[in-house]
Amino acid sequence: MAKSGTSKTIKVTLVRSPIGYSKRQKATVRALGLRRMNQTVEHPDTPALRGMLDKVIHLIRIEE
């Protein structure tokens, strides 16, 4: 288990609208906590998160 003070975080920003994309991709964007354009959220870097980001990489910007 990683210590809370040393875990790496990733900033994710929604840069393209999910309108016109599949329901699964819209649901992934919502599950990431992104609701509005140019909204940025921070998440701990985990393999599950990386998989979600790979599915909607064309809609988001990632900062390490």
mmCIF file of N, CA, C and O in Angstrom:
data_model
loop_
_atom_site.group_PDB
_atom_site.id
_atom_site.type_symbol
_atom_site.label_atom_id
_atom_site.label_comp_id
_atom_site.label_asym_id
_atom_site.label_seq_id
_atom_site.Cartn_x
_atom_site.Cartn_y
_atom_site.Cartn_z
ATOM 1 N N MET A 1 0.845 -1.175 0.000
ATOM 2 C CA MET A 1 0.000 0.000 0.000
ATOM 3 C C MET A 1 0.890 1.237 0.000
ATOM 4 O O MET A 1 1.834 1.345 0.758
ATOM 5 N N ALA A 2 0.577 2.192 -0.877
ATOM 6 C CA ALA A 2 1.366 3.408 -0.976
ATOM 7 C C ALA A 2 1.016 4.363 0.158
ATOM 8 O O ALA A 2 -0.116 4.428 0.610
ATOM 9 N N LYS A 3 2.016 5.099 0.610
ATOM 10 C CA LYS A 3 1.771 6.093 1.645
ATOM 11 C C LYS A 3 1.048 7.279 1.025
ATOM 12 O O LYS A 3 1.336 7.661 -0.105
ATOM 13 N N SER A 4 0.132 7.875 1.761
ATOM 14 C CA SER A 4 -0.690 8.947 1.215
ATOM 15 C C SER A 4 0.131 10.175 0.829
ATOM 16 O O SER A 4 -0.218 10.895 -0.088
ATOM 17 N N GLY A 5 1.212 10.428 1.500
ATOM 18 C CA GLY A 5 2.024 11.601 1.208
ATOM 19 C C GLY A 5 2.907 11.444 -0.014
ATOM 20 O O GLY A 5 3.335 12.425 -0.598
ATOM 21 N N THR A 6 3.193 10.214 -0.414
ATOM 22 C CA THR A 6 4.124 10.001 -1.515
ATOM 23 C C THR A 6 3.466 9.473 -2.776
ATOM 24 O O THR A 6 4.152 9.225 -3.753
ATOM 25 N N SER A 7 2.145 9.292 -2.783
ATOM 26 C CA SER A 7 1.499 8.753 -3.973
ATOM 27 C C SER A 7 1.483 9.801 -5.076
ATOM 28 O O SER A 7 1.291 10.984 -4.834
ATOM 29 N N LYS A 8 1.697 9.351 -6.292
ATOM 30 C CA LYS A 8 1.749 10.230 -7.441
ATOM 31 C C LYS A 8 0.334 10.562 -7.896
ATOM 32 O O LYS A 8 -0.538 9.695 -7.901
ATOM 33 N N THR A 9 0.105 11.798 -8.278
ATOM 34 C CA THR A 9 -1.215 12.185 -8.765
ATOM 35 C C THR A 9 -1.123 12.636 -10.215
ATOM 36 O O THR A 9 -0.060 13.046 -10.689
ATOM 37 N N ILE A 10 -2.257 12.558 -10.883
ATOM 38 C CA ILE A 10 -2.359 12.948 -12.281
ATOM 39 C C ILE A 10 -3.468 13.980 -12.398
ATOM 40 O O ILE A 10 -4.552 13.798 -11.843
ATOM 41 N N LYS A 11 -3.205 15.069 -13.118
ATOM 42 C CA LYS A 11 -4.229 16.068 -13.404
ATOM 43 C C LYS A 11 -4.841 15.749 -14.764
ATOM 44 O O LYS A 11 -4.121 15.565 -15.746
ATOM 45 N N VAL A 12 -6.171 15.701 -14.804
ATOM 46 C CA VAL A 12 -6.889 15.390 -16.034
ATOM 47 C C VAL A 12 -7.816 16.557 -16.349
ATOM 48 O O VAL A 12 -8.579 16.997 -15.495
ATOM 49 N N THR A 13 -7.753 17.059 -17.588
ATOM 50 C CA THR A 13 -8.573 18.181 -18.017
ATOM 51 C C THR A 13 -9.391 17.773 -19.228
ATOM 52 O O THR A 13 -8.859 17.188 -20.180
ATOM 53 N N LEU A 14 -10.676 18.089 -19.215
ATOM 54 C CA LEU A 14 -11.558 17.810 -20.354
ATOM 55 C C LEU A 14 -11.392 18.926 -21.375
ATOM 56 O O LEU A 14 -11.675 20.089 -21.088
ATOM 57 N N VAL A 15 -10.899 18.592 -22.579
ATOM 58 C CA VAL A 15 -10.644 19.605 -23.599
ATOM 59 C C VAL A 15 -11.561 19.470 -24.813
ATOM 60 O O VAL A 15 -11.637 20.388 -25.624
ATOM 61 N N ARG A 16 -12.239 18.345 -24.952
ATOM 62 C CA ARG A 16 -13.211 18.169 -26.041
ATOM 63 C C ARG A 16 -14.494 17.623 -25.451
ATOM 64 O O ARG A 16 -14.476 16.836 -24.520
ATOM 65 N N SER A 17 -15.603 18.015 -26.039
ATOM 66 C CA SER A 17 -16.901 17.583 -25.545
ATOM 67 C C SER A 17 -17.148 16.126 -25.905
ATOM 68 O O SER A 17 -16.844 15.695 -27.025
ATOM 69 N N PRO A 18 -17.742 15.360 -24.978
ATOM 70 C CA PRO A 18 -18.074 13.970 -25.290
ATOM 71 C C PRO A 18 -19.372 13.823 -26.092
ATOM 72 O O PRO A 18 -19.768 12.718 -26.425
ATOM 73 N N ILE A 19 -20.021 14.940 -26.433
ATOM 74 C CA ILE A 19 -21.235 14.882 -27.259
ATOM 75 C C ILE A 19 -20.860 14.275 -28.604
ATOM 76 O O ILE A 19 -19.868 14.653 -29.223
ATOM 77 N N GLY A 20 -21.644 13.330 -29.047
ATOM 78 C CA GLY A 20 -21.386 12.685 -30.331
ATOM 79 C C GLY A 20 -20.564 11.416 -30.204
ATOM 80 O O GLY A 20 -20.336 10.736 -31.203
ATOM 81 N N TYR A 21 -20.102 11.102 -29.004
ATOM 82 C CA TYR A 21 -19.358 9.875 -28.765
ATOM 83 C C TYR A 21 -20.257 8.861 -28.067
ATOM 84 O O TYR A 21 -21.360 9.187 -27.634
ATOM 85 N N SER A 22 -19.796 7.649 -27.948
ATOM 86 C CA SER A 22 -20.621 6.575 -27.394
ATOM 87 C C SER A 22 -20.956 6.810 -25.924
ATOM 88 O O SER A 22 -20.280 7.561 -25.221
ATOM 89 N N LYS A 23 -22.004 6.142 -25.466
ATOM 90 C CA LYS A 23 -22.430 6.257 -24.071
ATOM 91 C C LYS A 23 -21.330 5.788 -23.127
ATOM 92 O O LYS A 23 -21.171 6.327 -22.039
ATOM 93 N N ARG A 24 -20.582 4.781 -23.549
ATOM 94 C CA ARG A 24 -19.495 4.269 -22.696
ATOM 95 C C ARG A 24 -18.427 5.328 -22.482
ATOM 96 O O ARG A 24 -17.894 5.475 -21.384
ATOM 97 N N GLN A 25 -18.091 6.062 -23.535
ATOM 98 C CA GLN A 25 -17.080 7.107 -23.401
ATOM 99 C C GLN A 25 -17.604 8.262 -22.561
ATOM 100 O O GLN A 25 -16.878 8.822 -21.740
ATOM 101 N N LYS A 26 -18.874 8.617 -22.732
ATOM 102 C CA LYS A 26 -19.478 9.660 -21.898
ATOM 103 C C LYS A 26 -19.473 9.236 -20.432
ATOM 104 O O LYS A 26 -19.172 10.040 -19.542
ATOM 105 N N ALA A 27 -19.781 7.969 -20.176
ATOM 106 C CA ALA A 27 -19.804 7.464 -18.810
ATOM 107 C C ALA A 27 -18.401 7.459 -18.201
ATOM 108 O O ALA A 27 -18.233 7.740 -17.011
ATOM 109 N N THR A 28 -17.396 7.171 -19.001
ATOM 110 C CA THR A 28 -16.015 7.182 -18.516
ATOM 111 C C THR A 28 -15.593 8.591 -18.128
ATOM 112 O O THR A 28 -14.967 8.795 -17.091
ATOM 113 N N VAL A 29 -15.958 9.564 -18.952
ATOM 114 C CA VAL A 29 -15.641 10.961 -18.638
ATOM 115 C C VAL A 29 -16.313 11.371 -17.334
ATOM 116 O O VAL A 29 -15.694 12.000 -16.471
ATOM 117 N N ARG A 30 -17.566 10.992 -17.153
ATOM 118 C CA ARG A 30 -18.283 11.320 -15.920
ATOM 119 C C ARG A 30 -17.668 10.612 -14.713
ATOM 120 O O ARG A 30 -17.558 11.185 -13.640
ATOM 121 N N ALA A 31 -17.251 9.367 -14.906
ATOM 122 C CA ALA A 31 -16.638 8.607 -13.812
ATOM 123 C C ALA A 31 -15.306 9.220 -13.388
ATOM 124 O O ALA A 31 -14.897 9.087 -12.229
ATOM 125 N N LEU A 32 -14.647 9.905 -14.298
ATOM 126 C CA LEU A 32 -13.406 10.601 -13.963
ATOM 127 C C LEU A 32 -13.681 11.877 -13.166
ATOM 128 O O LEU A 32 -12.761 12.502 -12.662
ATOM 129 N N GLY A 33 -14.949 12.261 -13.072
ATOM 130 C CA GLY A 33 -15.314 13.461 -12.323
ATOM 131 C C GLY A 33 -15.351 14.712 -13.172
ATOM 132 O O GLY A 33 -15.408 15.820 -12.644
ATOM 133 N N LEU A 34 -15.318 14.539 -14.487
ATOM 134 C CA LEU A 34 -15.321 15.684 -15.394
ATOM 135 C C LEU A 34 -16.743 15.955 -15.870
ATOM 136 O O LEU A 34 -17.379 15.086 -16.463
ATOM 137 N N ARG A 35 -17.221 17.160 -15.602
ATOM 138 C CA ARG A 35 -18.594 17.518 -15.964
ATOM 139 C C ARG A 35 -18.645 18.679 -16.948
ATOM 140 O O ARG A 35 -19.590 18.800 -17.708
ATOM 141 N N ARG A 36 -17.652 19.555 -16.931
ATOM 142 C CA ARG A 36 -17.654 20.726 -17.801
ATOM 143 C C ARG A 36 -16.350 20.807 -18.593
ATOM 144 O O ARG A 36 -15.326 20.278 -18.177
ATOM 145 N N MET A 37 -16.400 21.512 -19.706
ATOM 146 C CA MET A 37 -15.218 21.738 -20.518
ATOM 147 C C MET A 37 -14.181 22.516 -19.705
ATOM 148 O O MET A 37 -14.532 23.400 -18.919
ATOM 149 N N ASN A 38 -12.938 22.197 -19.902
ATOM 150 C CA ASN A 38 -11.793 22.826 -19.227
ATOM 151 C C ASN A 38 -11.779 22.622 -17.719
ATOM 152 O O ASN A 38 -11.022 23.291 -17.020
ATOM 153 N N GLN A 39 -12.571 21.698 -17.216
ATOM 154 C CA GLN A 39 -12.528 21.354 -15.799
ATOM 155 C C GLN A 39 -11.347 20.415 -15.565
ATOM 156 O O GLN A 39 -11.094 19.517 -16.371
ATOM 157 N N THR A 40 -10.630 20.631 -14.478
ATOM 158 C CA THR A 40 -9.473 19.808 -14.143
ATOM 159 C C THR A 40 -9.717 19.108 -12.816
ATOM 160 O O THR A 40 -10.203 19.723 -11.870
ATOM 161 N N VAL A 41 -9.385 17.823 -12.777
ATOM 162 C CA VAL A 41 -9.485 17.043 -11.549
ATOM 163 C C VAL A 41 -8.163 16.314 -11.333
ATOM 164 O O VAL A 41 -7.419 16.068 -12.277
ATOM 165 N N GLU A 42 -7.884 15.974 -10.086
ATOM 166 C CA GLU A 42 -6.677 15.219 -9.745
ATOM 167 C C GLU A 42 -7.072 13.847 -9.239
ATOM 168 O O GLU A 42 -8.024 13.711 -8.468
ATOM 169 N N HIS A 43 -6.336 12.826 -9.686
ATOM 170 C CA HIS A 43 -6.567 11.450 -9.265
ATOM 171 C C HIS A 43 -5.229 10.797 -8.943
ATOM 172 O O HIS A 43 -4.218 11.146 -9.558
ATOM 173 N N PRO A 44 -5.220 9.839 -8.027
ATOM 174 C CA PRO A 44 -3.980 9.078 -7.793
ATOM 175 C C PRO A 44 -3.682 8.193 -9.004
ATOM 176 O O PRO A 44 -4.601 7.700 -9.663
ATOM 177 N N ASP A 45 -2.428 8.033 -9.307
ATOM 178 C CA ASP A 45 -2.003 7.255 -10.467
ATOM 179 C C ASP A 45 -2.123 5.764 -10.155
ATOM 180 O O ASP A 45 -1.341 5.221 -9.379
ATOM 181 N N THR A 46 -3.116 5.109 -10.756
ATOM 182 C CA THR A 46 -3.328 3.678 -10.579
ATOM 183 C C THR A 46 -3.508 3.031 -11.949
ATOM 184 O O THR A 46 -3.841 3.716 -12.922
ATOM 185 N N PRO A 47 -3.308 1.720 -12.046
ATOM 186 C CA PRO A 47 -3.532 1.040 -13.324
ATOM 187 C C PRO A 47 -4.973 1.173 -13.820
ATOM 188 O O PRO A 47 -5.210 1.307 -15.027
ATOM 189 N N ALA A 48 -5.948 1.163 -12.917
ATOM 190 C CA ALA A 48 -7.345 1.301 -13.319
ATOM 191 C C ALA A 48 -7.591 2.682 -13.928
ATOM 192 O O ALA A 48 -8.289 2.808 -14.947
ATOM 193 N N LEU A 49 -7.012 3.703 -13.326
ATOM 194 C CA LEU A 49 -7.167 5.054 -13.857
ATOM 195 C C LEU A 49 -6.518 5.167 -15.225
ATOM 196 O O LEU A 49 -7.084 5.772 -16.141
ATOM 197 N N ARG A 50 -5.327 4.585 -15.377
ATOM 198 C CA ARG A 50 -4.633 4.632 -16.667
ATOM 199 C C ARG A 50 -5.473 3.982 -17.771
ATOM 200 O O ARG A 50 -5.508 4.459 -18.906
ATOM 201 N N GLY A 51 -6.168 2.892 -17.447
ATOM 202 C CA GLY A 51 -7.043 2.246 -18.418
ATOM 203 C C GLY A 51 -8.191 3.139 -18.825
ATOM 204 O O GLY A 51 -8.547 3.213 -20.006
ATOM 205 N N MET A 52 -8.784 3.849 -17.856
ATOM 206 C CA MET A 52 -9.874 4.779 -18.163
ATOM 207 C C MET A 52 -9.375 5.921 -19.047
ATOM 208 O O MET A 52 -10.051 6.321 -20.002
ATOM 209 N N LEU A 53 -8.200 6.428 -18.747
ATOM 210 C CA LEU A 53 -7.650 7.536 -19.527
ATOM 211 C C LEU A 53 -7.361 7.114 -20.964
ATOM 212 O O LEU A 53 -7.571 7.886 -21.901
ATOM 213 N N ASP A 54 -6.893 5.883 -21.149
ATOM 214 C CA ASP A 54 -6.608 5.387 -22.500
ATOM 215 C C ASP A 54 -7.862 5.318 -23.367
ATOM 216 O O ASP A 54 -7.792 5.487 -24.581
ATOM 217 N N LYS A 55 -9.018 5.082 -22.747
ATOM 218 C CA LYS A 55 -10.267 4.961 -23.501
ATOM 219 C C LYS A 55 -10.795 6.298 -24.000
ATOM 220 O O LYS A 55 -11.533 6.347 -24.973
ATOM 221 N N VAL A 56 -10.435 7.386 -23.318
ATOM 222 C CA VAL A 56 -10.947 8.708 -23.706
ATOM 223 C C VAL A 56 -9.809 9.708 -23.931
ATOM 224 O O VAL A 56 -9.982 10.912 -23.755
ATOM 225 N N ILE A 57 -8.656 9.214 -24.358
ATOM 226 C CA ILE A 57 -7.475 10.053 -24.522
ATOM 227 C C ILE A 57 -7.709 11.175 -25.534
ATOM 228 O O ILE A 57 -7.108 12.247 -25.439
ATOM 229 N N HIS A 58 -8.607 10.973 -26.482
ATOM 230 C CA HIS A 58 -8.888 11.974 -27.511
ATOM 231 C C HIS A 58 -9.752 13.123 -26.981
ATOM 232 O O HIS A 58 -9.911 14.139 -27.660
ATOM 233 N N LEU A 59 -10.269 13.006 -25.761
ATOM 234 C CA LEU A 59 -11.129 14.029 -25.190
ATOM 235 C C LEU A 59 -10.465 14.802 -24.045
ATOM 236 O O LEU A 59 -10.999 15.827 -23.609
ATOM 237 N N ILE A 60 -9.313 14.330 -23.570
ATOM 238 C CA ILE A 60 -8.722 14.893 -22.358
ATOM 239 C C ILE A 60 -7.272 15.298 -22.581
ATOM 240 O O ILE A 60 -6.646 14.935 -23.580
ATOM 241 N N ARG A 61 -6.748 16.080 -21.616
ATOM 242 C CA ARG A 61 -5.324 16.402 -21.557
ATOM 243 C C ARG A 61 -4.825 15.919 -20.200
ATOM 244 O O ARG A 61 -5.481 16.157 -19.182
ATOM 245 N N ILE A 62 -3.669 15.267 -20.183
ATOM 246 C CA ILE A 62 -3.122 14.688 -18.967
ATOM 247 C C ILE A 62 -1.834 15.402 -18.591
ATOM 248 O O ILE A 62 -0.975 15.605 -19.440
ATOM 249 N N GLU A 63 -1.731 15.771 -17.298
ATOM 250 C CA GLU A 63 -0.503 16.343 -16.761
ATOM 251 C C GLU A 63 -0.046 15.489 -15.602
ATOM 252 O O GLU A 63 -0.833 15.189 -14.717
ATOM 253 N N GLU A 64 1.194 15.092 -15.605
ATOM 254 C CA GLU A 64 1.729 14.219 -14.559
ATOM 255 C C GLU A 64 2.046 15.023 -13.311
ATOM 256 O O GLU A 64 2.408 16.153 -13.359
#
